[in-house]
mmCIF file of C-alpha atoms and ligand atoms in Angstrom:
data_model
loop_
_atom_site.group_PDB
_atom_site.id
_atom_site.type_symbol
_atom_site.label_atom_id
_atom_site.label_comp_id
_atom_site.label_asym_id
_atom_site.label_seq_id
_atom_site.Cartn_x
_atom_site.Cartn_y
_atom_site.Cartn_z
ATOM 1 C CA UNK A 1 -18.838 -1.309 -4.882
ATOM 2 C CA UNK A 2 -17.563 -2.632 -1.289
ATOM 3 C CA UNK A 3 -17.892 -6.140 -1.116
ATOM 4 C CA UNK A 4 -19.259 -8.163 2.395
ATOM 5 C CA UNK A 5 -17.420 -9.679 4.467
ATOM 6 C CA UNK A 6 -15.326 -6.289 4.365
ATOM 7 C CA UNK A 7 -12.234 -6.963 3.142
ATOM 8 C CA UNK A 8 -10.415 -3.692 2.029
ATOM 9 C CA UNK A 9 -6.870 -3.289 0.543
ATOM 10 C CA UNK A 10 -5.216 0.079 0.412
ATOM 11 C CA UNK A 11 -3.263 0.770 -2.916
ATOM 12 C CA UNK A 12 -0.930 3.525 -4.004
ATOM 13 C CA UNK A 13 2.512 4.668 -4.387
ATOM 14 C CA UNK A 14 5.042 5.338 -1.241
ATOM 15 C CA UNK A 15 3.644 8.650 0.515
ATOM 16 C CA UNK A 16 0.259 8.350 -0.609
ATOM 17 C CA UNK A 17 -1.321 7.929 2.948
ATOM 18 C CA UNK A 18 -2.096 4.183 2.806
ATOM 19 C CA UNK A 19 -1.068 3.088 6.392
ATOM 20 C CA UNK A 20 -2.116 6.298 7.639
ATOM 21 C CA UNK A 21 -5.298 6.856 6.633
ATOM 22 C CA UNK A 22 -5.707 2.719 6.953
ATOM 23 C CA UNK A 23 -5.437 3.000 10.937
ATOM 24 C CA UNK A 24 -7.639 6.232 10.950
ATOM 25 C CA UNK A 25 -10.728 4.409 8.753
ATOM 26 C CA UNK A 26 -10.289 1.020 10.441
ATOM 27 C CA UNK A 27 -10.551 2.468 14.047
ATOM 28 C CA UNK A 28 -13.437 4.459 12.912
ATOM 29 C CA UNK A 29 -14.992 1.434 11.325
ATOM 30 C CA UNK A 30 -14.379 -1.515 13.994
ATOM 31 C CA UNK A 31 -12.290 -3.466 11.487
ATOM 32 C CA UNK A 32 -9.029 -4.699 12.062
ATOM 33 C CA UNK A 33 -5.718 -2.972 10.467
ATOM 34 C CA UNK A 34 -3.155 -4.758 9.216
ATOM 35 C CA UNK A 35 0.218 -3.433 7.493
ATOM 36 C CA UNK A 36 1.668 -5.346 5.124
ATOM 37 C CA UNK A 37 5.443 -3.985 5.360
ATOM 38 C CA UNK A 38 4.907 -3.692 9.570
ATOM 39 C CA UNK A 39 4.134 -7.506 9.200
ATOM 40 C CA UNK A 40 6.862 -8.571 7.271
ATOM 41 C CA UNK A 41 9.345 -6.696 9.131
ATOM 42 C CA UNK A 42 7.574 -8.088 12.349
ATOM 43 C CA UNK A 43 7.748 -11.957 11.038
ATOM 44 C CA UNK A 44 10.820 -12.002 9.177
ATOM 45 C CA UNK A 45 12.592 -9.928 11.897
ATOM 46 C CA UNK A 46 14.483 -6.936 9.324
ATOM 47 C CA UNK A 47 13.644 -3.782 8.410
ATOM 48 C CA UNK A 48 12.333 -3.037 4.689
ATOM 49 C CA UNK A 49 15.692 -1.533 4.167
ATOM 50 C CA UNK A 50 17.641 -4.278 5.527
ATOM 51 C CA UNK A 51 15.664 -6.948 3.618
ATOM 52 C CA UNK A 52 16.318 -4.700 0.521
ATOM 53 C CA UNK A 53 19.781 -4.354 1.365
ATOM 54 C CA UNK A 54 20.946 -7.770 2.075
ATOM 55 C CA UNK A 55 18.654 -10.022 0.446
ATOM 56 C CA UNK A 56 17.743 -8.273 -2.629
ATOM 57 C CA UNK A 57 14.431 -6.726 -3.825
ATOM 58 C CA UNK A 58 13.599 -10.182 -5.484
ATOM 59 C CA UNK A 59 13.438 -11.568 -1.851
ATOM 60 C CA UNK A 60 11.188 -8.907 -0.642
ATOM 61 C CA UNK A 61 8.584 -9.561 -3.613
ATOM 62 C CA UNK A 62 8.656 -13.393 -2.180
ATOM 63 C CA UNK A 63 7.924 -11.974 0.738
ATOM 64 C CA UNK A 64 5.390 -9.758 0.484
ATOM 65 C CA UNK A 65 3.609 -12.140 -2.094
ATOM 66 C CA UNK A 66 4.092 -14.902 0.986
ATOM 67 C CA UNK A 67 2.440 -12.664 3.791
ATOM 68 C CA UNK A 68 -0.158 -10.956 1.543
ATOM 69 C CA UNK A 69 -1.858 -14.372 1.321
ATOM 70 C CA UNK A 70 -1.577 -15.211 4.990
ATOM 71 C CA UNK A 71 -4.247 -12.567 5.037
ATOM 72 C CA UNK A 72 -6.461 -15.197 2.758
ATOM 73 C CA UNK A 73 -8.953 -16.356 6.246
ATOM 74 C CA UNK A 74 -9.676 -13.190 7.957
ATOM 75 C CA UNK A 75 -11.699 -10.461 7.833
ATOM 76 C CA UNK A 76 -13.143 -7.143 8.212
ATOM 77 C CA UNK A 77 -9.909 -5.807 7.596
ATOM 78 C CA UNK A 78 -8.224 -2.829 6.406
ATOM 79 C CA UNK A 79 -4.750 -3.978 5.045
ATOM 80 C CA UNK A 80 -2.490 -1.197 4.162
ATOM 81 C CA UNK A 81 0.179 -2.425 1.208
ATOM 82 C CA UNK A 82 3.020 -1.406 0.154
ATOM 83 C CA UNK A 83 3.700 0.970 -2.610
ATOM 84 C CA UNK A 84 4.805 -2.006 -4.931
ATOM 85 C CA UNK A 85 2.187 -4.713 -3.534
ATOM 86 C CA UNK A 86 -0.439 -4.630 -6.624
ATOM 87 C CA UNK A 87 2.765 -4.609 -9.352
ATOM 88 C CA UNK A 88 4.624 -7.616 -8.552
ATOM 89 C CA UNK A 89 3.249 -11.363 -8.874
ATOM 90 C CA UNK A 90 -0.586 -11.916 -9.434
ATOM 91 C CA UNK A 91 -0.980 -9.701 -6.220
ATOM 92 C CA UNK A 92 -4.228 -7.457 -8.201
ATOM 93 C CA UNK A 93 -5.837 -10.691 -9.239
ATOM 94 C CA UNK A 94 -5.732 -11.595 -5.800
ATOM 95 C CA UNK A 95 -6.926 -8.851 -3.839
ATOM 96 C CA UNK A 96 -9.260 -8.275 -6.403
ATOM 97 C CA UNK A 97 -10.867 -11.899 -5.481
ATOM 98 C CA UNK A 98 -10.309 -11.749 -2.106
ATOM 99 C CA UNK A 99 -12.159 -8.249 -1.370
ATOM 100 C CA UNK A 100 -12.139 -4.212 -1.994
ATOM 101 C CA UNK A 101 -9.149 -2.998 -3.591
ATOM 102 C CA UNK A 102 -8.933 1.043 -3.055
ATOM 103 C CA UNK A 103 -6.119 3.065 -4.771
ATOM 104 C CA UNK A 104 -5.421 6.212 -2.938
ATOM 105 C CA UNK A 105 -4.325 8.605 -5.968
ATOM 106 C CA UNK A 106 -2.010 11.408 -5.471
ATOM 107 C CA UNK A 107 -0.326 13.340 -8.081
ATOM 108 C CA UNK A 108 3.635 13.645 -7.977
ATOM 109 C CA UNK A 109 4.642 16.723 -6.571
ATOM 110 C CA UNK A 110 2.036 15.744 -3.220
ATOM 111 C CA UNK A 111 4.093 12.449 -3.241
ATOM 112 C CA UNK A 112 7.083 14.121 -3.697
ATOM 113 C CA UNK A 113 6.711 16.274 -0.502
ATOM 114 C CA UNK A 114 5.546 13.563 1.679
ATOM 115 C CA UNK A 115 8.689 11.260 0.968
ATOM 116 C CA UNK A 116 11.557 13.820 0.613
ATOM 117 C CA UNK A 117 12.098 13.823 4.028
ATOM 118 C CA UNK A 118 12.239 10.063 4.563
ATOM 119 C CA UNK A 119 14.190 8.846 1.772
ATOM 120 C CA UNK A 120 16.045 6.377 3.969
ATOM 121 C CA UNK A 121 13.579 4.305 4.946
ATOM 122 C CA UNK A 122 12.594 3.465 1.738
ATOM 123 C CA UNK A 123 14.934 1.351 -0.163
ATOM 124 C CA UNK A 124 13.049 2.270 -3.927
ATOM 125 C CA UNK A 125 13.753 6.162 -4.021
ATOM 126 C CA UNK A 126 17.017 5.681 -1.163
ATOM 127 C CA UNK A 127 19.832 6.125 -3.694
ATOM 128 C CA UNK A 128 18.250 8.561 -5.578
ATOM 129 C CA UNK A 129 19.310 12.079 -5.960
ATOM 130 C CA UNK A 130 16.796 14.355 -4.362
ATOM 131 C CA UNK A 131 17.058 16.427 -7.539
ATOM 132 C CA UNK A 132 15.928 14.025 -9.337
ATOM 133 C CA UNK A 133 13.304 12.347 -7.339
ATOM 134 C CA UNK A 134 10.271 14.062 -8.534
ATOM 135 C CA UNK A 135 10.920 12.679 -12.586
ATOM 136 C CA UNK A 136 11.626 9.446 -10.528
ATOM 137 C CA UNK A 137 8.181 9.411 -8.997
ATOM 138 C CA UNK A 138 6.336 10.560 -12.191
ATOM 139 C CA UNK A 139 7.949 7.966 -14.275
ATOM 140 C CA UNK A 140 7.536 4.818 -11.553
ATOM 141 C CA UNK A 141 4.162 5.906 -11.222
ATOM 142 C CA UNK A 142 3.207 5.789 -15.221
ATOM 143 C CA UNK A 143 4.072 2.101 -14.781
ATOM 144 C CA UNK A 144 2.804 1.215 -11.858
ATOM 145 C CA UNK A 145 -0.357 3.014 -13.180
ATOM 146 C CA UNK A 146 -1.596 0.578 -15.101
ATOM 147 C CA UNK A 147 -2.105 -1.763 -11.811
ATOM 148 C CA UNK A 148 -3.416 0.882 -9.513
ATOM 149 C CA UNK A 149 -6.173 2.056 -11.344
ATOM 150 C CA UNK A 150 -7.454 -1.712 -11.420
ATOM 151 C CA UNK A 151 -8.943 -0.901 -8.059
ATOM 152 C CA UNK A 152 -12.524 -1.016 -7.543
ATOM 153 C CA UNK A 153 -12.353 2.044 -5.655
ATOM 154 C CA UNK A 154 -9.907 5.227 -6.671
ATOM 155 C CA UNK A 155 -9.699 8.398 -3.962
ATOM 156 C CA UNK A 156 -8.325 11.261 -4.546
ATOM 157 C CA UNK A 157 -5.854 11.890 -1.591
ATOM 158 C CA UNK A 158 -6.450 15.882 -1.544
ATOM 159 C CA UNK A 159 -10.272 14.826 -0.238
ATOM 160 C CA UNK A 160 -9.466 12.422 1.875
ATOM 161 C CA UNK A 161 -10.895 12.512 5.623
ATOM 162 C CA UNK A 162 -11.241 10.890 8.715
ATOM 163 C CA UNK A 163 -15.162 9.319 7.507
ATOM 164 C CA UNK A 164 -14.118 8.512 3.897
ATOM 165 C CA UNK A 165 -14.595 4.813 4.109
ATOM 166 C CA UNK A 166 -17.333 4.784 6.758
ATOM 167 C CA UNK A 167 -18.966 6.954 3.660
ATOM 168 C CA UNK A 168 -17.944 4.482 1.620
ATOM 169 C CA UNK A 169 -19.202 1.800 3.630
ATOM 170 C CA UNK A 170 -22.598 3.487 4.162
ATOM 171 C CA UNK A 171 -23.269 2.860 0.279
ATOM 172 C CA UNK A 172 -23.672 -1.098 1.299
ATOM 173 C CA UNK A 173 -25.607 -0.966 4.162
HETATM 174 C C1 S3P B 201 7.825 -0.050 -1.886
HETATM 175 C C2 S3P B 201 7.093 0.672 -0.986
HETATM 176 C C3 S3P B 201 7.260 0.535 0.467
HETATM 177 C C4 S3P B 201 7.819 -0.848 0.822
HETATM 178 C C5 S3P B 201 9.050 -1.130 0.033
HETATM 179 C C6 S3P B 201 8.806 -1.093 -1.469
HETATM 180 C C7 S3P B 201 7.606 0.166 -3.345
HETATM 181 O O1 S3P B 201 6.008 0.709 1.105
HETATM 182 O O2 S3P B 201 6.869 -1.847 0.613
HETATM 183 O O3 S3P B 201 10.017 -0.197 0.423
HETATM 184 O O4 S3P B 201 8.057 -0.659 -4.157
HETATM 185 O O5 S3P B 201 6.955 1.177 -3.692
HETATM 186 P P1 S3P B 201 5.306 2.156 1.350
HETATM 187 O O6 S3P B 201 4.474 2.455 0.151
HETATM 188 O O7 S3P B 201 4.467 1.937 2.566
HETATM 189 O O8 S3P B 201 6.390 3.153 1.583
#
């Protein structure tokens, strides 16, 4: 299931736990962590929402194509994506060669509650009514869907915990 070298990609939508979880299970595991949007905003010197805003979303896919592959050498990692990593470009196909893909699943109304409160930071749900935003999530996450569950791996994010990967890890060793 886990591939060697370990090599692990964190999937799911915005609010789904990926970066948090991903610092938790790499600490635990002596790997590395990496965050995909923390890099980008780190290299290219913008926030997400500033990239978004003045460059255009079609910039921020170049990007995060671009510094998803300067990940290509390393590893025992644990690379938290963003919510739109695995949906644009060939990104699956590649983390699917490269290593582990895991998709941290959570059903709408959990995602809902976890982003409400930071809508401004993210420049996908930013300009969109809060009334609205849970029929926003359900439908982005139909189509993103079909990517996610690709992953080798799919949590539920009600059961996650502080040893899920080292369990997960346990299964290779
Ligand atoms: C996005 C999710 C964000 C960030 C960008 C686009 C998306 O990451 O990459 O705002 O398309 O779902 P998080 O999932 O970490 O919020």
């Amino acid at each position: 299931m886990i591939q060697l070298p370990v090599k692990i990609f964190l999937l799911g939508f915005m609010g789904s736990g990926k970066s948090h979880w991903g610092q938790i299970w790499a600490s635990k595991s002596h790997l590395k962590f990496y965050d995909l949007d923390a890099t980008i905003e780190h290299s290219f010197k913008m926030t997400i929402a500033d990239i978004f805003e003045k460059e255009g979303e079609e910039k921020f896919r170049e990007l995060e194509r671009y510094y998803l592959r300067k990940i290509e050498n390393e590893k025992n990692f644990v690379l938290a994506c963003g919510g739109g990593t695995p949906c644009f470009s060939d990104n699956m196909t590649w983390m699917t060669a490269q290593g582990t893909t895991i998709y941290l699943k959570a059903d709408p109304e959990t995602l809902l509650n976890q982003v409400i409160l930071e809508t401004e930071k993210r420049p996908v749900i930013k300009k969109i009514n809060p009334s609205e935003l849970l029929f926003f999530i359900q439908g982005k996450l139909q189509e993103r869907e079909p990517f996610y569950s690709q992953a080798a791996v799919t949590l539920p994010v009600e059961q996650l915990h502080d040893d899920s990967l080292v369990e997960l890890l346990q299964l290779i060793k």
